[in-house]
mmCIF file of C-alpha atoms in Angstrom:
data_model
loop_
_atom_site.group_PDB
_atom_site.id
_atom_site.type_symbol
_atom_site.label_atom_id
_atom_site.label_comp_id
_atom_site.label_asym_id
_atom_site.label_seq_id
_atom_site.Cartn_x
_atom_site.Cartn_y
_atom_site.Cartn_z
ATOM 1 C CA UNK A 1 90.826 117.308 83.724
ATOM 2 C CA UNK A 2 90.616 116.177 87.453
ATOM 3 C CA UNK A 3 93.729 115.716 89.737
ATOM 4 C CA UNK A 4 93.930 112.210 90.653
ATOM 5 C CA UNK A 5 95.753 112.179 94.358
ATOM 6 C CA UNK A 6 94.134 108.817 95.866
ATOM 7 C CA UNK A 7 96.644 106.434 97.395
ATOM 8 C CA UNK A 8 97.154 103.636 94.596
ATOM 9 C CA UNK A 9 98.163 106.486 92.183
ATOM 10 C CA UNK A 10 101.325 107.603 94.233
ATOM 11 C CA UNK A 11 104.588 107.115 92.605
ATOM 12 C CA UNK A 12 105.994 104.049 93.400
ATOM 13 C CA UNK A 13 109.748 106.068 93.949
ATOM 14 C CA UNK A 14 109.358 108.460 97.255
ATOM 15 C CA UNK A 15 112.295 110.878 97.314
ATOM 16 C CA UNK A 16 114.626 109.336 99.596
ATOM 17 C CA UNK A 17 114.113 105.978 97.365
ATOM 18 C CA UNK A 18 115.590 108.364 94.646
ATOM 19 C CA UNK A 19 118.332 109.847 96.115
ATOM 20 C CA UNK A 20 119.705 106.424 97.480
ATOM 21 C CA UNK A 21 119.432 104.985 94.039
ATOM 22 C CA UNK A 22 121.567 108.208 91.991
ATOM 23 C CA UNK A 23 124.537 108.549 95.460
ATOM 24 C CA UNK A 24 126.852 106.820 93.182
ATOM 25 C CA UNK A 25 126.212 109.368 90.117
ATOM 26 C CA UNK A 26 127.525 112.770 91.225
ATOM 27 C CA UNK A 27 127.350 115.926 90.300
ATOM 28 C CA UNK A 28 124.631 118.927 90.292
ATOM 29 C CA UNK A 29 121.367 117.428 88.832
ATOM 30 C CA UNK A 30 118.120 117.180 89.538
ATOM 31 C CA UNK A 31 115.810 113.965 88.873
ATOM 32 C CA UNK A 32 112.418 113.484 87.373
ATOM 33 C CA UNK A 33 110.774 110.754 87.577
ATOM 34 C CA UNK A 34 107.496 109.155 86.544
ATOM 35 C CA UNK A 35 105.229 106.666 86.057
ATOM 36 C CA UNK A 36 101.844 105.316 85.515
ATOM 37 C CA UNK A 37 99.896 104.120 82.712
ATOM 38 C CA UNK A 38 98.273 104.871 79.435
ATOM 39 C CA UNK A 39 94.896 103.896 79.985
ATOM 40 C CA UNK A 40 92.540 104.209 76.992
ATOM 41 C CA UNK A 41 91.858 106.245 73.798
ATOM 42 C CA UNK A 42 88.827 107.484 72.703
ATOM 43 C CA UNK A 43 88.463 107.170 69.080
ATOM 44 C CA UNK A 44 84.662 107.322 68.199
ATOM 45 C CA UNK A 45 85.411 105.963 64.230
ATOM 46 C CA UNK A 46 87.597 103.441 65.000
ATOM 47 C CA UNK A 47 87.738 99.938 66.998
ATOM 48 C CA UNK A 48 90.554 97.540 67.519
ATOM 49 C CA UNK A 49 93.852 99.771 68.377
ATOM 50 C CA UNK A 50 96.921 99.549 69.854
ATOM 51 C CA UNK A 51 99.647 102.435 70.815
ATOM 52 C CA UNK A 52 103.307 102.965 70.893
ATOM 53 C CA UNK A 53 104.889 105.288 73.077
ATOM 54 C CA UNK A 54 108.307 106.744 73.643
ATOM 55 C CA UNK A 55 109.558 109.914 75.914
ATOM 56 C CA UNK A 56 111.113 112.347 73.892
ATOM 57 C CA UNK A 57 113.994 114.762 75.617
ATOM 58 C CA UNK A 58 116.852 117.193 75.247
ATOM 59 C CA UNK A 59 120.207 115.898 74.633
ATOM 60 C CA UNK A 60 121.471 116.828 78.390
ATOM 61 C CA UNK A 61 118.908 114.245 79.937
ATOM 62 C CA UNK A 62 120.402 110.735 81.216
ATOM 63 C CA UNK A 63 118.204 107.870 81.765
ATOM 64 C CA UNK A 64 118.629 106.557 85.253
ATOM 65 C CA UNK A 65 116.288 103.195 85.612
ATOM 66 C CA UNK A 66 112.800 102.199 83.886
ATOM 67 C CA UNK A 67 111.975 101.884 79.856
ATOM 68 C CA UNK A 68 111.806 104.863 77.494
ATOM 69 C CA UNK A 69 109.475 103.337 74.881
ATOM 70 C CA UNK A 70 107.078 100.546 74.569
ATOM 71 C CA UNK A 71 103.853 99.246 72.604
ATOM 72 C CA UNK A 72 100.360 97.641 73.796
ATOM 73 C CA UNK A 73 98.266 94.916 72.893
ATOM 74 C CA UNK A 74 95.031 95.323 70.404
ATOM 75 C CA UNK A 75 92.272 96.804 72.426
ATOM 76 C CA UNK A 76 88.608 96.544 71.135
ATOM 77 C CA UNK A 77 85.432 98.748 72.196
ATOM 78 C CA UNK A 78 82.998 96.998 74.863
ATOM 79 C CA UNK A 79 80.020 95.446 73.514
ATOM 80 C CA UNK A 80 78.331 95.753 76.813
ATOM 81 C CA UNK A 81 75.078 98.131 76.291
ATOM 82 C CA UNK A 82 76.023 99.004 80.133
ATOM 83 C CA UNK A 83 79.057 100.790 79.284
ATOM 84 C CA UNK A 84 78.405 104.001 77.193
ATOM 85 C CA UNK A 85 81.999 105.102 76.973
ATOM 86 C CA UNK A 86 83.154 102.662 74.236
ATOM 87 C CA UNK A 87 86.883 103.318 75.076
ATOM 88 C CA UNK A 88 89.861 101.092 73.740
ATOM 89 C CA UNK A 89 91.606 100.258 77.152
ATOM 90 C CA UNK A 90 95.609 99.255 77.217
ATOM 91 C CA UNK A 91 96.313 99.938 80.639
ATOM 92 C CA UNK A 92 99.856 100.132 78.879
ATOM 93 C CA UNK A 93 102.673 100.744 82.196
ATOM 94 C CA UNK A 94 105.519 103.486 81.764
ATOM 95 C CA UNK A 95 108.070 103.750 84.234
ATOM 96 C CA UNK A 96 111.275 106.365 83.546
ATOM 97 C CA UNK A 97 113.604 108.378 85.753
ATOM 98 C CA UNK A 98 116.099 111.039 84.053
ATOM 99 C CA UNK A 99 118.539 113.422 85.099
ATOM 100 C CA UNK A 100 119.352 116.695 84.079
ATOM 101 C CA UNK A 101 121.183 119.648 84.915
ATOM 102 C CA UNK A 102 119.046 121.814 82.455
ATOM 103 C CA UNK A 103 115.429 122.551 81.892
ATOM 104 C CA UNK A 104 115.788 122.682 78.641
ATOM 105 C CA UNK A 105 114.606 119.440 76.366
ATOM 106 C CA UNK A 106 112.133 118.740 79.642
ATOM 107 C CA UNK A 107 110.569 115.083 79.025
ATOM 108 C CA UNK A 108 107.544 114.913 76.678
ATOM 109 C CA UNK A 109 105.389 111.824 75.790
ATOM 110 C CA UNK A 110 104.739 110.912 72.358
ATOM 111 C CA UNK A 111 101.729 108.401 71.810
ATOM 112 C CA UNK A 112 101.232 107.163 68.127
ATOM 113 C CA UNK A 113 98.182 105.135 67.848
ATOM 114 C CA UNK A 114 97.270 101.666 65.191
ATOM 115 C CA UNK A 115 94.385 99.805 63.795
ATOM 116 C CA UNK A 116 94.065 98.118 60.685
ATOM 117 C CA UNK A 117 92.407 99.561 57.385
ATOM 118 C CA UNK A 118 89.314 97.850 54.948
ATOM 119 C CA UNK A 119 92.235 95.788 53.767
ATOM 120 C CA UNK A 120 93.589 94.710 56.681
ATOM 121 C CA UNK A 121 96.923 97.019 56.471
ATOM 122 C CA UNK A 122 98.089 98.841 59.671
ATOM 123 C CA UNK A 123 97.781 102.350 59.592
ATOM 124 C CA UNK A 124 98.330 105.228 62.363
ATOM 125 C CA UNK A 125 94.976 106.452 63.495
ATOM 126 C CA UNK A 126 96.470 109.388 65.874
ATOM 127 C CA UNK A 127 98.984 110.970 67.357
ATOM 128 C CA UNK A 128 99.001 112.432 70.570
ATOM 129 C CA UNK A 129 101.753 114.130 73.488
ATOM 130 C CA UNK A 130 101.999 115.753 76.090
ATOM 131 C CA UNK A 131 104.922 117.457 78.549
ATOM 132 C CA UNK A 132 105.749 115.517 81.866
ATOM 133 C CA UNK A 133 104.325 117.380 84.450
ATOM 134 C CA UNK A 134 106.350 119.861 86.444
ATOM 135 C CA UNK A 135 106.016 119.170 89.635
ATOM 136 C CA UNK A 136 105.498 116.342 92.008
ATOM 137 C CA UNK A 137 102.099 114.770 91.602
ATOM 138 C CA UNK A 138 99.728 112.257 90.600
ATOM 139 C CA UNK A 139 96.876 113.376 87.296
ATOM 140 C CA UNK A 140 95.548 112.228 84.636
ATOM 141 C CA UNK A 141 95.893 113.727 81.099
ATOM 142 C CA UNK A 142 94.070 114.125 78.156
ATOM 143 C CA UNK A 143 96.007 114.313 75.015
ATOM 144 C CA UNK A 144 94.248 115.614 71.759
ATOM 145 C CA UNK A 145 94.910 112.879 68.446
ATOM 146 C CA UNK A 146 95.766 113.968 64.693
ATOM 147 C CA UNK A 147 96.908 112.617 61.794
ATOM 148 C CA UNK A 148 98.511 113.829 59.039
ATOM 149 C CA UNK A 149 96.206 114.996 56.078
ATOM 150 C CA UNK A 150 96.703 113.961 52.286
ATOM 151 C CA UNK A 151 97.430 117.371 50.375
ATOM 152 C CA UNK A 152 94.474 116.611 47.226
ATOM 153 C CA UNK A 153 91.357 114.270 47.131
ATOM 154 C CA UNK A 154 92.916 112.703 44.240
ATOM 155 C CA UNK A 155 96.072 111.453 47.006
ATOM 156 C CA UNK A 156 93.071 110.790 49.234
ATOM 157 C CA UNK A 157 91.633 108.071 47.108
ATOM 158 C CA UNK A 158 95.903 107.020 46.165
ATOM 159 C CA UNK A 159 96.351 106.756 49.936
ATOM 160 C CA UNK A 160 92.972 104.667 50.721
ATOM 161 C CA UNK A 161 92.993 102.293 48.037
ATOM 162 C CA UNK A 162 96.783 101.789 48.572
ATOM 163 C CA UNK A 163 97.246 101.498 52.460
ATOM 164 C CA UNK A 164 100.134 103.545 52.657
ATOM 165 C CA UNK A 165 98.111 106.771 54.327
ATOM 166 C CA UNK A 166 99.914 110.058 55.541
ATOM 167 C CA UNK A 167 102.114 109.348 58.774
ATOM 168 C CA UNK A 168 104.755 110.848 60.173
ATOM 169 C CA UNK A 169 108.471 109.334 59.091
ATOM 170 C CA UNK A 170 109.844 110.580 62.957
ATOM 171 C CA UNK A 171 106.864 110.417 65.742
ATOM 172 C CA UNK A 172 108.882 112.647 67.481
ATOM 173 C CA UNK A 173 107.705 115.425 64.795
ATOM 174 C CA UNK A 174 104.551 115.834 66.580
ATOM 175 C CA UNK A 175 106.197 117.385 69.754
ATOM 176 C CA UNK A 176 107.916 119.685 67.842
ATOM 177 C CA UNK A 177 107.327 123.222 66.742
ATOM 178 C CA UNK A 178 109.893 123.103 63.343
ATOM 179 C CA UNK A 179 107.473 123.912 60.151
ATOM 180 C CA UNK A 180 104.341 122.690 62.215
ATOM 181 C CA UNK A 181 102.997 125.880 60.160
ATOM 182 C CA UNK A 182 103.098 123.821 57.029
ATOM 183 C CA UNK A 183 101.021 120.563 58.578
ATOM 184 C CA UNK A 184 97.823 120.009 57.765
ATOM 185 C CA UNK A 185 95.970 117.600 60.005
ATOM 186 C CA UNK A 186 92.472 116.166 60.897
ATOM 187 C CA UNK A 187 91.429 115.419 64.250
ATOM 188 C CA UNK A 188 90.718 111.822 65.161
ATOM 189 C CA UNK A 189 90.162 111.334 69.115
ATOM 190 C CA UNK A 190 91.986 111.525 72.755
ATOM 191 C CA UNK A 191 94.098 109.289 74.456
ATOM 192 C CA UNK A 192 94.180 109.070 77.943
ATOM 193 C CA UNK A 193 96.885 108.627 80.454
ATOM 194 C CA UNK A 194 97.196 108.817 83.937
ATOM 195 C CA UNK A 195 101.129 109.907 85.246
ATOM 196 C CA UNK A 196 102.723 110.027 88.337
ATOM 197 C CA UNK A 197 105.707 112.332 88.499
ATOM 198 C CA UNK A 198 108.514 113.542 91.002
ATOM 199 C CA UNK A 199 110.782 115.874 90.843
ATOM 200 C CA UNK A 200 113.941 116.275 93.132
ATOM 201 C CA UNK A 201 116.368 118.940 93.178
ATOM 202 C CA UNK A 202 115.289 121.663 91.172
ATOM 203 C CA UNK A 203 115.920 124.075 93.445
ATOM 204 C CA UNK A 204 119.237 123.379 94.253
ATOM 205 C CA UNK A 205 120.132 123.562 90.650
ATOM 206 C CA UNK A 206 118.628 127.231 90.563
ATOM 207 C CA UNK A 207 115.469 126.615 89.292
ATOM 208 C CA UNK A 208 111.750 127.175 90.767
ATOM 209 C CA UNK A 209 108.376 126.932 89.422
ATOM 210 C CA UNK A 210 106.119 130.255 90.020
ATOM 211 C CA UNK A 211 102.965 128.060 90.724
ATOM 212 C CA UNK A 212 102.135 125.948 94.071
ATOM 213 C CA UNK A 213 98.641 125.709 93.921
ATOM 214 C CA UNK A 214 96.689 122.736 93.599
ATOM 215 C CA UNK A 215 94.817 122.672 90.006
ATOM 216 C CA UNK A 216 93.819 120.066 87.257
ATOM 217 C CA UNK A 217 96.014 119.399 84.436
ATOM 218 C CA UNK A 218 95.707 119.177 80.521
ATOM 219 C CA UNK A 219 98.060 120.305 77.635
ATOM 220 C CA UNK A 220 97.645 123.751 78.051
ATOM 221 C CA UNK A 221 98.420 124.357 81.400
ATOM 222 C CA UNK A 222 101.630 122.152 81.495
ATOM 223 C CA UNK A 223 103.003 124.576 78.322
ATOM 224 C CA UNK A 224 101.851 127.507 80.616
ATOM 225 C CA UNK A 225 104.280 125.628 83.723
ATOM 226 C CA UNK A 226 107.225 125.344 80.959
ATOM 227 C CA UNK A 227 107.041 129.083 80.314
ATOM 228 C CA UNK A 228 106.746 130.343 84.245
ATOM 229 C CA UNK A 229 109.740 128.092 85.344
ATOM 230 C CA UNK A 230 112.314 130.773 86.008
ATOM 231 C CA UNK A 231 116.016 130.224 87.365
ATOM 232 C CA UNK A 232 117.172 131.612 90.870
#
């Protein structure tokens, strides 16, 4: 994954921006903010898909300004013999500033993506998520899809000829470790998003991150950022 740093992928909130907009809230706090898009998916089996998102976060986090959730419209694969990719773009905009005064519950997003069976039923083809990133920059993120597997062939065939496939009753599930163990899944495709964050005050709440150098950013190495962010 490359970092993205050209000028239209700034965030559109500098730092002073945020500070004038939280004077009136008070208190020791830092602020994250981000936004950006959720571009395409990849999904080599399937065509026609939209997405849902939502950010998912601890229970001490306080929405300041933008939209926590939000959905796209249908997307289908280029036809164009020019364009080998064959990606489902949305283009989808996410905008969201929090608060905090603890680390803990840091800001995930949770992508759950649609398309429409043999008999026209809507069914999740993947879900995907990923941490917002720790620091103040502009990347772009590739977020491994699953779904949830049927436990025998003979549910299988119950679950295809039905409509009603495996899914997930809470989305949220998927950023969550509690009896993960237990899950079976299949792998269906990526989805790919491109995030501009910004974060203010961390160190005068005691926190810093061990980690200043520039690098590109995936899954993996924003989990590896959650578990070197130390207090003072």
């Amino acid at each position: 994954m490359s970092k993205d740093v050209s000028p239209n992928n700034v965030g559109r909130l500098s730092a002073e921006e945020l500070s004038s907009r939280t004077l009136a809230v008070g208190g020791s706090h830092f602020i994250v903010s981000v936004n950006g898009a959720i571009e395409a998916a990849d999904f080599p089996e399937y065509d026609e898909l939209y997405c849902r998102y939502f950010f998912d976060y601890g229970s001490d986090w306080q929405i300041i300004s933008g939209v926590s959730e939000g959905m796209s419209q249908i997307s289908k694969k280029s036809k164009c013999h020019v364009d080998e990719r064959q990606l489902c773009i949305w283009n989808l905009p996410v905008e969201l500033t929090l608060k905090s005064t603890n680390i803990s519950g840091w800001p995930k997003i949770v992508v759950s993506v649609y398309g429409t069976d043999t008999f026209g039923n809507d069914v999740v083809r993947g879900y995907a998520w990923s941490f917002v990133p720790l620091e103040s920059t502009s990347c772009t993120i590739s977020m491994p899809a699953f779904v949830p597997a049927s436990s025998s062939r003979l549910q299988e065939m119950t679950a295809w000829f039905t409509g009603r496939r495996p899914e997930f009753l809470n989305p949220a599930t998927v950023a969550h470790g509690e009896s993960r163990e237990l899950l079976r899944t299949n792998s269906h495709g990526v989805v790919m998003a491109k995030l501009n964050a910004l974060t203010k005050d961390l160190a005068r709440c005691g926190y810093e991150t061990s980690s200043r150098e520039p690098r590109s950013f995936n899954l993996a190495s924003i989990v590896s950022d959650m578990e070197q962010l130390s207090i003072k």
